[in-house]
Amino acid sequence: MGRNEIPIDRILTMEIVRATEHAAIAAARHRGAGDEPAADMAAARAMFSQLNRLPLSGRIVVGEGEQDETDLLHVGQTVGTGEGDTFDIAVDALEGNTLCAKSLPNALSVAAIARRGCLLATPNVYMQKIAIGPGYGPDVIDIDAPPVDNLERLAKAKGVRVKDLTACILDRPRHANLVEAVREAGASIRLIGDGDVAGIIHASDPDETGIDIYLGSGSAPAGVLAAAALRCTGGQMQGRLILDTPAKFERAAKLGIEDPNRVYKTEDMARGDILFAATGVTKGSLLEGVRFRRDVVFTHSLMMRSASGTIREIRARHRANSED
């Protein structure tokens, strides 16, 4: 067994949840206020503080931006106490800034941990993505196939008609042709305004969320986080970085990415033992949002682990102003 394949110590499963819980609580205090930067910064500060308590030597490989873009949780930044094993850490302290600022569904705080070298380091560019849930063969989806082909193969694998499927797509002008193609194929569409990590996770549990497939392009760092979650749920994903300018290609090359046309599968973006945590900021399809009471704060989280396939649902009560 290689070093990167050794299971992660169980103690970190709850430690990573604490990081997403505190970030979600901090973001939720700005919920509905219309100030995206304030909510994002509050979440980043809270998560950074919690990550620095972890008994490990961590390196941010997916974060709030690159070093020249942010002071907190930037790619390459070290976190943790510096003791113990070395790990890669992927985070989005507030996934769905606009959702939080407008108090819309499915804003999350998310984080993933894997041993060093097991999470794909990617620049903050777009990634073309396609994702489905667990239980399907490897030939059901193909990022290079037309949407109608993917929908027909998925419908056949599920034993349903294409018109019984629902695709999740980010509501962006760049997806106009994709939306038209999916509708012409006969499938329904759930357009989301933000938060494609949540959208891809939702495709992992169609019985609960009503979403069968995720299609379209979104943030590449979010793609790595989504792949980490799918490694735990058994879902499938394919992604390709969109390196459409020399500057983007140069940024990718600095991270060791040389082939702009490479198709990354789930295990290419997240391998080995993966810990993934998500805490709801606003109420959504899978998670409740943070709820504040006079002396208590309630959070609702998911904790997943790829080595065991365990998915834990955690409902927690926190004393107001508690740092635990």
PDB file of C-alpha atoms in Angstrom:
ATOM      1  CA  MET A   1       0.000   0.000   0.000  1.00  0.00           C
ATOM      2  CA  GLY A   2       1.420   3.362  -1.051  1.00  0.00           C
ATOM      3  CA  ARG A   3       1.675   6.226   1.407  1.00  0.00           C
ATOM      4  CA  ASN A   4      -1.154   8.072  -0.323  1.00  0.00           C
ATOM      5  CA  GLU A   5      -3.458   5.059   0.026  1.00  0.00           C
ATOM      6  CA  ILE A   6      -3.185   4.780   3.821  1.00  0.00           C
ATOM      7  CA  PRO A   7      -6.569   5.560   5.428  1.00  0.00           C
ATOM      8  CA  ILE A   8      -6.841   8.903   7.187  1.00  0.00           C
ATOM      9  CA  ASP A   9      -7.085   8.924  10.974  1.00  0.00           C
ATOM     10  CA  ARG A  10     -10.732   8.927  12.038  1.00  0.00           C
ATOM     11  CA  ILE A  11     -10.181  11.825  14.406  1.00  0.00           C
ATOM     12  CA  LEU A  12     -10.052  14.162  11.417  1.00  0.00           C
ATOM     13  CA  THR A  13     -13.607  13.309  10.367  1.00  0.00           C
ATOM     14  CA  MET A  14     -15.128  15.457  13.099  1.00  0.00           C
ATOM     15  CA  GLU A  15     -12.381  18.060  12.914  1.00  0.00           C
ATOM     16  CA  ILE A  16     -13.171  18.847   9.284  1.00  0.00           C
ATOM     17  CA  VAL A  17     -16.873  19.103  10.087  1.00  0.00           C
ATOM     18  CA  ARG A  18     -16.075  21.692  12.751  1.00  0.00           C
ATOM     19  CA  ALA A  19     -14.374  23.777  10.061  1.00  0.00           C
ATOM     20  CA  THR A  20     -17.447  23.762   7.791  1.00  0.00           C
ATOM     21  CA  GLU A  21     -19.809  24.324  10.732  1.00  0.00           C
ATOM     22  CA  HIS A  22     -17.986  27.428  11.903  1.00  0.00           C
ATOM     23  CA  ALA A  23     -17.689  28.797   8.373  1.00  0.00           C
ATOM     24  CA  ALA A  24     -21.404  28.211   7.762  1.00  0.00           C
ATOM     25  CA  ILE A  25     -22.373  29.945  11.001  1.00  0.00           C
ATOM     26  CA  ALA A  26     -20.180  32.946  10.178  1.00  0.00           C
ATOM     27  CA  ALA A  27     -21.633  33.214   6.675  1.00  0.00           C
ATOM     28  CA  ALA A  28     -25.196  32.792   7.924  1.00  0.00           C
ATOM     29  CA  ARG A  29     -24.869  35.898  10.081  1.00  0.00           C
ATOM     30  CA  HIS A  30     -24.731  37.804   6.771  1.00  0.00           C
ATOM     31  CA  ARG A  31     -27.556  35.832   5.168  1.00  0.00           C
ATOM     32  CA  GLY A  32     -29.953  37.988   3.157  1.00  0.00           C
ATOM     33  CA  ALA A  33     -27.944  41.169   3.750  1.00  0.00           C
ATOM     34  CA  GLY A  34     -26.949  41.527   0.103  1.00  0.00           C
ATOM     35  CA  ASP A  35     -23.223  41.814   0.846  1.00  0.00           C
ATOM     36  CA  GLU A  36     -21.462  38.900  -0.867  1.00  0.00           C
ATOM     37  CA  PRO A  37     -17.868  39.952   0.008  1.00  0.00           C
ATOM     38  CA  ALA A  38     -18.711  40.327   3.714  1.00  0.00           C
ATOM     39  CA  ALA A  39     -20.332  36.899   3.884  1.00  0.00           C
ATOM     40  CA  ASP A  40     -17.466  35.265   2.001  1.00  0.00           C
ATOM     41  CA  MET A  41     -14.796  36.917   4.143  1.00  0.00           C
ATOM     42  CA  ALA A  42     -16.547  35.975   7.389  1.00  0.00           C
ATOM     43  CA  ALA A  43     -16.746  32.351   6.273  1.00  0.00           C
ATOM     44  CA  ALA A  44     -13.112  32.293   5.148  1.00  0.00           C
ATOM     45  CA  ARG A  45     -11.874  33.718   8.439  1.00  0.00           C
ATOM     46  CA  ALA A  46     -13.852  31.199  10.447  1.00  0.00           C
ATOM     47  CA  MET A  47     -12.704  28.256   8.354  1.00  0.00           C
ATOM     48  CA  PHE A  48      -9.062  29.388   8.356  1.00  0.00           C
ATOM     49  CA  SER A  49      -9.127  29.612  12.142  1.00  0.00           C
ATOM     50  CA  GLN A  50     -10.532  26.088  12.501  1.00  0.00           C
ATOM     51  CA  LEU A  51      -8.196  24.534   9.933  1.00  0.00           C
ATOM     52  CA  ASN A  52      -5.215  25.902  11.805  1.00  0.00           C
ATOM     53  CA  ARG A  53      -6.262  23.808  14.797  1.00  0.00           C
ATOM     54  CA  LEU A  54      -6.039  20.545  12.877  1.00  0.00           C
ATOM     55  CA  PRO A  55      -3.215  18.222  14.024  1.00  0.00           C
ATOM     56  CA  LEU A  56      -1.612  17.991  10.593  1.00  0.00           C
ATOM     57  CA  SER A  57       0.544  19.746   8.040  1.00  0.00           C
ATOM     58  CA  GLY A  58      -1.956  20.909   5.436  1.00  0.00           C
ATOM     59  CA  ARG A  59      -1.603  22.622   2.095  1.00  0.00           C
ATOM     60  CA  ILE A  60      -4.491  24.364   0.348  1.00  0.00           C
ATOM     61  CA  VAL A  61      -4.789  23.045  -3.220  1.00  0.00           C
ATOM     62  CA  VAL A  62      -8.309  24.359  -3.863  1.00  0.00           C
ATOM     63  CA  GLY A  63      -9.239  27.509  -2.028  1.00  0.00           C
ATOM     64  CA  GLU A  64     -10.623  31.011  -2.181  1.00  0.00           C
ATOM     65  CA  GLY A  65      -8.290  31.992  -5.001  1.00  0.00           C
ATOM     66  CA  GLU A  66      -4.630  32.173  -5.881  1.00  0.00           C
ATOM     67  CA  GLN A  67      -2.006  33.891  -3.756  1.00  0.00           C
ATOM     68  CA  ASP A  68      -2.306  37.239  -5.519  1.00  0.00           C
ATOM     69  CA  GLU A  69      -6.101  37.193  -5.163  1.00  0.00           C
ATOM     70  CA  THR A  70      -6.681  36.620  -1.446  1.00  0.00           C
ATOM     71  CA  ASP A  71      -4.860  36.521   1.890  1.00  0.00           C
ATOM     72  CA  LEU A  72      -6.913  33.676   3.362  1.00  0.00           C
ATOM     73  CA  LEU A  73      -7.183  30.097   2.094  1.00  0.00           C
ATOM     74  CA  HIS A  74      -5.277  30.768  -1.109  1.00  0.00           C
ATOM     75  CA  VAL A  75      -3.759  27.982  -3.171  1.00  0.00           C
ATOM     76  CA  GLY A  76      -0.422  26.949  -1.669  1.00  0.00           C
ATOM     77  CA  GLN A  77      -1.142  28.319   1.802  1.00  0.00           C
ATOM     78  CA  THR A  78      -0.225  26.072   4.724  1.00  0.00           C
ATOM     79  CA  VAL A  79      -2.710  25.340   7.509  1.00  0.00           C
ATOM     80  CA  GLY A  80      -2.764  23.134  10.576  1.00  0.00           C
ATOM     81  CA  THR A  81      -0.477  22.822  13.578  1.00  0.00           C
ATOM     82  CA  GLY A  82       2.379  21.488  11.449  1.00  0.00           C
ATOM     83  CA  GLU A  83       2.407  18.220  13.366  1.00  0.00           C
ATOM     84  CA  GLY A  84       1.557  14.781  12.026  1.00  0.00           C
ATOM     85  CA  ASP A  85       1.016  13.720   8.432  1.00  0.00           C
ATOM     86  CA  THR A  86       0.916  15.920   5.337  1.00  0.00           C
ATOM     87  CA  PHE A  87      -2.379  16.521   3.562  1.00  0.00           C
ATOM     88  CA  ASP A  88      -3.973  18.340   0.656  1.00  0.00           C
ATOM     89  CA  ILE A  89      -7.010  20.406   1.572  1.00  0.00           C
ATOM     90  CA  ALA A  90      -9.734  21.713  -0.726  1.00  0.00           C
ATOM     91  CA  VAL A  91     -12.202  24.286   0.578  1.00  0.00           C
ATOM     92  CA  ASP A  92     -14.929  26.657  -0.385  1.00  0.00           C
ATOM     93  CA  ALA A  93     -15.779  28.474   2.815  1.00  0.00           C
ATOM     94  CA  LEU A  94     -18.963  29.806   1.204  1.00  0.00           C
ATOM     95  CA  GLU A  95     -20.129  27.949  -1.882  1.00  0.00           C
ATOM     96  CA  GLY A  96     -22.873  30.135  -3.288  1.00  0.00           C
ATOM     97  CA  ASN A  97     -22.004  33.707  -2.291  1.00  0.00           C
ATOM     98  CA  THR A  98     -25.000  35.100  -4.143  1.00  0.00           C
ATOM     99  CA  LEU A  99     -27.293  32.465  -2.645  1.00  0.00           C
ATOM    100  CA  CYS A 100     -26.243  33.506   0.855  1.00  0.00           C
ATOM    101  CA  ALA A 101     -26.464  37.233   0.140  1.00  0.00           C
ATOM    102  CA  LYS A 102     -30.005  36.784  -1.201  1.00  0.00           C
ATOM    103  CA  SER A 103     -30.942  34.048   1.291  1.00  0.00           C
ATOM    104  CA  LEU A 104     -31.666  31.613  -1.529  1.00  0.00           C
ATOM    105  CA  PRO A 105     -31.475  27.792  -1.184  1.00  0.00           C
ATOM    106  CA  ASN A 106     -28.368  25.584  -1.257  1.00  0.00           C
ATOM    107  CA  ALA A 107     -25.563  27.842  -0.012  1.00  0.00           C
ATOM    108  CA  LEU A 108     -22.979  25.587   1.645  1.00  0.00           C
ATOM    109  CA  SER A 109     -19.644  25.545   3.374  1.00  0.00           C
ATOM    110  CA  VAL A 110     -17.549  22.655   2.039  1.00  0.00           C
ATOM    111  CA  ALA A 111     -14.128  21.106   2.627  1.00  0.00           C
ATOM    112  CA  ALA A 112     -12.230  17.973   1.660  1.00  0.00           C
ATOM    113  CA  ILE A 113      -9.029  16.378   2.938  1.00  0.00           C
ATOM    114  CA  ALA A 114      -6.778  13.823   1.260  1.00  0.00           C
ATOM    115  CA  ARG A 115      -3.175  12.786   1.613  1.00  0.00           C
ATOM    116  CA  ARG A 116      -0.563  14.915  -0.144  1.00  0.00           C
ATOM    117  CA  GLY A 117      -0.784  14.649  -3.912  1.00  0.00           C
ATOM    118  CA  CYS A 118      -4.274  13.123  -3.998  1.00  0.00           C
ATOM    119  CA  LEU A 119      -6.317  16.221  -4.891  1.00  0.00           C
ATOM    120  CA  LEU A 120      -5.945  17.921  -8.263  1.00  0.00           C
ATOM    121  CA  ALA A 121      -4.445  21.397  -7.935  1.00  0.00           C
ATOM    122  CA  THR A 122      -6.188  23.604 -10.447  1.00  0.00           C
ATOM    123  CA  PRO A 123      -6.165  27.308 -11.303  1.00  0.00           C
ATOM    124  CA  ASN A 124      -9.319  29.345 -10.848  1.00  0.00           C
ATOM    125  CA  VAL A 125     -10.656  28.787 -14.363  1.00  0.00           C
ATOM    126  CA  TYR A 126     -13.805  27.221 -15.780  1.00  0.00           C
ATOM    127  CA  MET A 127     -14.249  23.495 -16.159  1.00  0.00           C
ATOM    128  CA  GLN A 128     -16.670  21.667 -18.429  1.00  0.00           C
ATOM    129  CA  LYS A 129     -18.474  19.034 -16.310  1.00  0.00           C
ATOM    130  CA  ILE A 130     -20.862  16.125 -16.465  1.00  0.00           C
ATOM    131  CA  ALA A 131     -21.879  14.080 -13.418  1.00  0.00           C
ATOM    132  CA  ILE A 132     -24.302  11.347 -12.390  1.00  0.00           C
ATOM    133  CA  GLY A 133     -24.940   9.344  -9.257  1.00  0.00           C
ATOM    134  CA  PRO A 134     -23.760   5.858  -8.223  1.00  0.00           C
ATOM    135  CA  GLY A 135     -24.707   2.494  -9.666  1.00  0.00           C
ATOM    136  CA  TYR A 136     -23.924   2.964 -13.368  1.00  0.00           C
ATOM    137  CA  GLY A 137     -21.346   1.494 -15.715  1.00  0.00           C
ATOM    138  CA  PRO A 138     -18.382   3.532 -16.967  1.00  0.00           C
ATOM    139  CA  ASP A 139     -19.845   4.091 -20.444  1.00  0.00           C
ATOM    140  CA  VAL A 140     -23.066   5.854 -19.495  1.00  0.00           C
ATOM    141  CA  ILE A 141     -21.682   9.391 -19.703  1.00  0.00           C
ATOM    142  CA  ASP A 142     -19.184  10.935 -22.104  1.00  0.00           C
ATOM    143  CA  ILE A 143     -18.206  14.588 -21.819  1.00  0.00           C
ATOM    144  CA  ASP A 144     -17.581  14.725 -25.584  1.00  0.00           C
ATOM    145  CA  ALA A 145     -20.964  13.280 -26.569  1.00  0.00           C
ATOM    146  CA  PRO A 146     -23.975  15.480 -27.413  1.00  0.00           C
ATOM    147  CA  PRO A 147     -26.385  16.035 -24.507  1.00  0.00           C
ATOM    148  CA  VAL A 148     -29.073  13.917 -26.171  1.00  0.00           C
ATOM    149  CA  ASP A 149     -26.726  10.904 -26.290  1.00  0.00           C
ATOM    150  CA  ASN A 150     -25.864  11.196 -22.604  1.00  0.00           C
ATOM    151  CA  LEU A 151     -29.519  11.585 -21.695  1.00  0.00           C
ATOM    152  CA  GLU A 152     -30.582   8.596 -23.774  1.00  0.00           C
ATOM    153  CA  ARG A 153     -27.875   6.354 -22.299  1.00  0.00           C
ATOM    154  CA  LEU A 154     -28.740   7.447 -18.765  1.00  0.00           C
ATOM    155  CA  ALA A 155     -32.461   6.895 -19.350  1.00  0.00           C
ATOM    156  CA  LYS A 156     -31.739   3.404 -20.688  1.00  0.00           C
ATOM    157  CA  ALA A 157     -29.524   2.599 -17.681  1.00  0.00           C
ATOM    158  CA  LYS A 158     -32.250   3.790 -15.303  1.00  0.00           C
ATOM    159  CA  GLY A 159     -35.024   2.031 -17.179  1.00  0.00           C
ATOM    160  CA  VAL A 160     -36.987   5.246 -17.748  1.00  0.00           C
ATOM    161  CA  ARG A 161     -37.751   7.640 -20.588  1.00  0.00           C
ATOM    162  CA  VAL A 162     -35.656  10.709 -21.324  1.00  0.00           C
ATOM    163  CA  LYS A 163     -38.642  12.885 -20.431  1.00  0.00           C
ATOM    164  CA  ASP A 164     -38.518  11.382 -16.932  1.00  0.00           C
ATOM    165  CA  LEU A 165     -35.010  12.794 -16.358  1.00  0.00           C
ATOM    166  CA  THR A 166     -34.084  16.140 -14.815  1.00  0.00           C
ATOM    167  CA  ALA A 167     -30.780  17.851 -15.592  1.00  0.00           C
ATOM    168  CA  CYS A 168     -29.199  20.442 -13.307  1.00  0.00           C
ATOM    169  CA  ILE A 169     -27.562  23.345 -15.142  1.00  0.00           C
ATOM    170  CA  LEU A 170     -26.156  26.663 -13.946  1.00  0.00           C
ATOM    171  CA  ASP A 171     -28.330  29.520 -15.185  1.00  0.00           C
ATOM    172  CA  ARG A 172     -25.759  31.330 -17.316  1.00  0.00           C
ATOM    173  CA  PRO A 173     -25.922  32.876 -20.833  1.00  0.00           C
ATOM    174  CA  ARG A 174     -23.094  30.546 -21.906  1.00  0.00           C
ATOM    175  CA  HIS A 175     -25.432  27.583 -21.384  1.00  0.00           C
ATOM    176  CA  ALA A 176     -28.166  28.780 -23.753  1.00  0.00           C
ATOM    177  CA  ASN A 177     -27.352  26.164 -26.412  1.00  0.00           C
ATOM    178  CA  LEU A 178     -27.017  23.422 -23.800  1.00  0.00           C
ATOM    179  CA  VAL A 179     -30.398  24.278 -22.292  1.00  0.00           C
ATOM    180  CA  GLU A 180     -31.999  24.230 -25.745  1.00  0.00           C
ATOM    181  CA  ALA A 181     -30.437  20.840 -26.554  1.00  0.00           C
ATOM    182  CA  VAL A 182     -31.597  19.264 -23.292  1.00  0.00           C
ATOM    183  CA  ARG A 183     -35.125  20.559 -23.769  1.00  0.00           C
ATOM    184  CA  GLU A 184     -35.206  19.341 -27.368  1.00  0.00           C
ATOM    185  CA  ALA A 185     -34.170  15.906 -26.108  1.00  0.00           C
ATOM    186  CA  GLY A 186     -37.233  15.965 -23.863  1.00  0.00           C
ATOM    187  CA  ALA A 187     -35.654  16.127 -20.409  1.00  0.00           C
ATOM    188  CA  SER A 188     -36.602  18.623 -17.719  1.00  0.00           C
ATOM    189  CA  ILE A 189     -34.123  21.205 -16.429  1.00  0.00           C
ATOM    190  CA  ARG A 190     -33.552  22.616 -12.997  1.00  0.00           C
ATOM    191  CA  LEU A 191     -31.676  25.875 -13.426  1.00  0.00           C
ATOM    192  CA  ILE A 192     -29.597  26.996 -10.446  1.00  0.00           C
ATOM    193  CA  GLY A 193     -28.271  30.481  -9.929  1.00  0.00           C
ATOM    194  CA  ASP A 194     -25.078  29.483  -8.146  1.00  0.00           C
ATOM    195  CA  GLY A 195     -23.411  26.640  -6.287  1.00  0.00           C
ATOM    196  CA  ASP A 196     -22.431  23.866  -8.659  1.00  0.00           C
ATOM    197  CA  VAL A 197     -20.823  21.762  -5.906  1.00  0.00           C
ATOM    198  CA  ALA A 198     -24.302  21.421  -4.457  1.00  0.00           C
ATOM    199  CA  GLY A 199     -25.722  20.781  -7.921  1.00  0.00           C
ATOM    200  CA  ILE A 200     -23.329  17.910  -8.569  1.00  0.00           C
ATOM    201  CA  ILE A 201     -23.859  16.410  -5.109  1.00  0.00           C
ATOM    202  CA  HIS A 202     -27.604  16.552  -5.767  1.00  0.00           C
ATOM    203  CA  ALA A 203     -27.102  14.358  -8.836  1.00  0.00           C
ATOM    204  CA  SER A 204     -25.739  11.689  -6.474  1.00  0.00           C
ATOM    205  CA  ASP A 205     -29.100  11.249  -4.799  1.00  0.00           C
ATOM    206  CA  PRO A 206     -31.858  11.682  -7.412  1.00  0.00           C
ATOM    207  CA  ASP A 207     -34.476   9.961  -5.260  1.00  0.00           C
ATOM    208  CA  GLU A 208     -34.046  12.729  -2.669  1.00  0.00           C
ATOM    209  CA  THR A 209     -33.289  15.727  -4.882  1.00  0.00           C
ATOM    210  CA  GLY A 210     -35.023  14.906  -8.184  1.00  0.00           C
ATOM    211  CA  ILE A 211     -31.815  15.632 -10.136  1.00  0.00           C
ATOM    212  CA  ASP A 212     -30.493  12.851 -12.392  1.00  0.00           C
ATOM    213  CA  ILE A 213     -27.543  14.493 -14.137  1.00  0.00           C
ATOM    214  CA  TYR A 214     -25.417  17.620 -13.935  1.00  0.00           C
ATOM    215  CA  LEU A 215     -24.320  19.311 -17.167  1.00  0.00           C
ATOM    216  CA  GLY A 216     -22.408  22.468 -18.070  1.00  0.00           C
ATOM    217  CA  SER A 217     -19.384  24.487 -17.070  1.00  0.00           C
ATOM    218  CA  GLY A 218     -18.490  26.068 -13.767  1.00  0.00           C
ATOM    219  CA  SER A 219     -15.560  26.725 -11.497  1.00  0.00           C
ATOM    220  CA  ALA A 220     -12.701  24.208 -11.776  1.00  0.00           C
ATOM    221  CA  PRO A 221     -11.927  24.370  -8.034  1.00  0.00           C
ATOM    222  CA  ALA A 222     -15.590  23.554  -7.378  1.00  0.00           C
ATOM    223  CA  GLY A 223     -15.177  20.618  -9.737  1.00  0.00           C
ATOM    224  CA  VAL A 224     -12.416  19.148  -7.579  1.00  0.00           C
ATOM    225  CA  LEU A 225     -14.540  19.556  -4.448  1.00  0.00           C
ATOM    226  CA  ALA A 226     -17.472  17.900  -6.201  1.00  0.00           C
ATOM    227  CA  ALA A 227     -15.227  15.038  -7.323  1.00  0.00           C
ATOM    228  CA  ALA A 228     -14.144  14.536  -3.708  1.00  0.00           C
ATOM    229  CA  ALA A 229     -17.788  14.212  -2.698  1.00  0.00           C
ATOM    230  CA  LEU A 230     -18.537  11.801  -5.544  1.00  0.00           C
ATOM    231  CA  ARG A 231     -15.604   9.601  -4.532  1.00  0.00           C
ATOM    232  CA  CYS A 232     -17.476   9.123  -1.270  1.00  0.00           C
ATOM    233  CA  THR A 233     -20.949   8.601  -2.743  1.00  0.00           C
ATOM    234  CA  GLY A 234     -19.860   6.407  -5.651  1.00  0.00           C
ATOM    235  CA  GLY A 235     -21.007   8.870  -8.300  1.00  0.00           C
ATOM    236  CA  GLN A 236     -19.269   9.585 -11.587  1.00  0.00           C
ATOM    237  CA  MET A 237     -17.925  12.813 -12.998  1.00  0.00           C
ATOM    238  CA  GLN A 238     -15.879  13.933 -15.985  1.00  0.00           C
ATOM    239  CA  GLY A 239     -14.300  17.352 -16.307  1.00  0.00           C
ATOM    240  CA  ARG A 240     -12.108  19.300 -18.715  1.00  0.00           C
ATOM    241  CA  LEU A 241     -10.391  22.569 -17.879  1.00  0.00           C
ATOM    242  CA  ILE A 242     -11.272  25.467 -20.160  1.00  0.00           C
ATOM    243  CA  LEU A 243      -7.867  26.997 -20.879  1.00  0.00           C
ATOM    244  CA  ASP A 244      -8.867  29.375 -23.643  1.00  0.00           C
ATOM    245  CA  THR A 245      -6.200  32.058 -23.227  1.00  0.00           C
ATOM    246  CA  PRO A 246      -2.384  31.941 -23.002  1.00  0.00           C
ATOM    247  CA  ALA A 247      -2.571  33.395 -19.478  1.00  0.00           C
ATOM    248  CA  LYS A 248      -4.860  30.598 -18.276  1.00  0.00           C
ATOM    249  CA  PHE A 249      -2.681  27.950 -19.879  1.00  0.00           C
ATOM    250  CA  GLU A 250       0.385  29.449 -18.190  1.00  0.00           C
ATOM    251  CA  ARG A 251      -1.341  29.416 -14.792  1.00  0.00           C
ATOM    252  CA  ALA A 252      -2.285  25.791 -15.307  1.00  0.00           C
ATOM    253  CA  ALA A 253       1.230  24.861 -16.410  1.00  0.00           C
ATOM    254  CA  LYS A 254       2.649  26.275 -13.173  1.00  0.00           C
ATOM    255  CA  LEU A 255       0.519  23.697 -11.355  1.00  0.00           C
ATOM    256  CA  GLY A 256       1.815  20.875 -13.539  1.00  0.00           C
ATOM    257  CA  ILE A 257      -1.103  20.770 -15.998  1.00  0.00           C
ATOM    258  CA  GLU A 258       0.248  20.513 -19.549  1.00  0.00           C
ATOM    259  CA  ASP A 259      -2.603  19.013 -21.596  1.00  0.00           C
ATOM    260  CA  PRO A 260      -5.489  21.506 -21.976  1.00  0.00           C
ATOM    261  CA  ASN A 261      -7.698  18.836 -23.557  1.00  0.00           C
ATOM    262  CA  ARG A 262      -7.309  16.175 -20.880  1.00  0.00           C
ATOM    263  CA  VAL A 263     -10.552  14.708 -19.574  1.00  0.00           C
ATOM    264  CA  TYR A 264     -10.343  14.211 -15.824  1.00  0.00           C
ATOM    265  CA  LYS A 265     -12.444  11.491 -14.263  1.00  0.00           C
ATOM    266  CA  THR A 266     -13.527  11.465 -10.636  1.00  0.00           C
ATOM    267  CA  GLU A 267     -10.495   9.500  -9.447  1.00  0.00           C
ATOM    268  CA  ASP A 268      -8.134  11.760 -11.414  1.00  0.00           C
ATOM    269  CA  MET A 269      -9.317  14.742  -9.378  1.00  0.00           C
ATOM    270  CA  ALA A 270      -9.628  13.036  -5.996  1.00  0.00           C
ATOM    271  CA  ARG A 271      -7.955   9.723  -5.153  1.00  0.00           C
ATOM    272  CA  GLY A 272      -6.988   7.759  -2.090  1.00  0.00           C
ATOM    273  CA  ASP A 273      -8.940   8.109   1.120  1.00  0.00           C
ATOM    274  CA  ILE A 274     -11.076  11.260   1.014  1.00  0.00           C
ATOM    275  CA  LEU A 275     -12.874  13.059   3.817  1.00  0.00           C
ATOM    276  CA  PHE A 276     -15.582  15.443   2.653  1.00  0.00           C
ATOM    277  CA  ALA A 277     -17.765  17.701   4.776  1.00  0.00           C
ATOM    278  CA  ALA A 278     -20.566  20.107   3.889  1.00  0.00           C
ATOM    279  CA  THR A 279     -22.663  22.297   6.195  1.00  0.00           C
ATOM    280  CA  GLY A 280     -25.777  24.110   5.052  1.00  0.00           C
ATOM    281  CA  VAL A 281     -25.757  27.902   5.218  1.00  0.00           C
ATOM    282  CA  THR A 282     -29.222  28.329   3.711  1.00  0.00           C
ATOM    283  CA  LYS A 283     -31.920  25.673   3.568  1.00  0.00           C
ATOM    284  CA  GLY A 284     -31.573  23.388   0.557  1.00  0.00           C
ATOM    285  CA  SER A 285     -32.504  20.067  -0.969  1.00  0.00           C
ATOM    286  CA  LEU A 286     -30.050  18.060   1.130  1.00  0.00           C
ATOM    287  CA  LEU A 287     -29.214  20.240   4.122  1.00  0.00           C
ATOM    288  CA  GLU A 288     -31.038  22.619   6.428  1.00  0.00           C
ATOM    289  CA  GLY A 289     -29.573  26.071   6.842  1.00  0.00           C
ATOM    290  CA  VAL A 290     -28.072  27.495  10.026  1.00  0.00           C
ATOM    291  CA  ARG A 291     -30.735  28.410  12.572  1.00  0.00           C
ATOM    292  CA  PHE A 292     -30.129  30.977  15.285  1.00  0.00           C
ATOM    293  CA  ARG A 293     -31.901  30.987  18.637  1.00  0.00           C
ATOM    294  CA  ARG A 294     -31.218  33.141  21.670  1.00  0.00           C
ATOM    295  CA  ASP A 295     -28.561  30.906  23.227  1.00  0.00           C
ATOM    296  CA  VAL A 296     -28.179  28.118  20.659  1.00  0.00           C
ATOM    297  CA  VAL A 297     -27.146  27.796  17.018  1.00  0.00           C
ATOM    298  CA  PHE A 298     -28.275  24.746  15.020  1.00  0.00           C
ATOM    299  CA  THR A 299     -26.307  23.345  12.080  1.00  0.00           C
ATOM    300  CA  HIS A 300     -26.934  20.485   9.658  1.00  0.00           C
ATOM    301  CA  SER A 301     -23.975  18.775   7.973  1.00  0.00           C
ATOM    302  CA  LEU A 302     -22.943  15.801   5.882  1.00  0.00           C
ATOM    303  CA  MET A 303     -19.712  13.956   6.610  1.00  0.00           C
ATOM    304  CA  MET A 304     -18.507  11.492   3.973  1.00  0.00           C
ATOM    305  CA  ARG A 305     -15.542   9.148   3.717  1.00  0.00           C
ATOM    306  CA  SER A 306     -14.449   7.333   0.577  1.00  0.00           C
ATOM    307  CA  ALA A 307     -12.547   4.456   2.240  1.00  0.00           C
ATOM    308  CA  SER A 308     -15.641   3.181   4.033  1.00  0.00           C
ATOM    309  CA  GLY A 309     -18.385   4.715   1.871  1.00  0.00           C
ATOM    310  CA  THR A 310     -19.848   6.113   5.073  1.00  0.00           C
ATOM    311  CA  ILE A 311     -22.158   9.121   4.836  1.00  0.00           C
ATOM    312  CA  ARG A 312     -23.068  10.647   8.187  1.00  0.00           C
ATOM    313  CA  GLU A 313     -25.741  13.244   8.728  1.00  0.00           C
ATOM    314  CA  ILE A 314     -24.844  15.497  11.646  1.00  0.00           C
ATOM    315  CA  ARG A 315     -27.301  17.795  13.370  1.00  0.00           C
ATOM    316  CA  ALA A 316     -25.491  19.872  15.955  1.00  0.00           C
ATOM    317  CA  ARG A 317     -26.398  22.364  18.659  1.00  0.00           C
ATOM    318  CA  HIS A 318     -23.778  24.978  19.443  1.00  0.00           C
ATOM    319  CA  ARG A 319     -23.796  27.377  22.353  1.00  0.00           C
ATOM    320  CA  ALA A 320     -23.928  30.903  21.011  1.00  0.00           C
ATOM    321  CA  ASN A 321     -20.388  32.314  20.690  1.00  0.00           C
ATOM    322  CA  SER A 322     -18.874  28.886  21.393  1.00  0.00           C
ATOM    323  CA  GLU A 323     -15.543  28.184  19.665  1.00  0.00           C
ATOM    324  CA  ASP A 324     -15.780  24.372  19.916  1.00  0.00           C
TER     325      ASP A 324
END
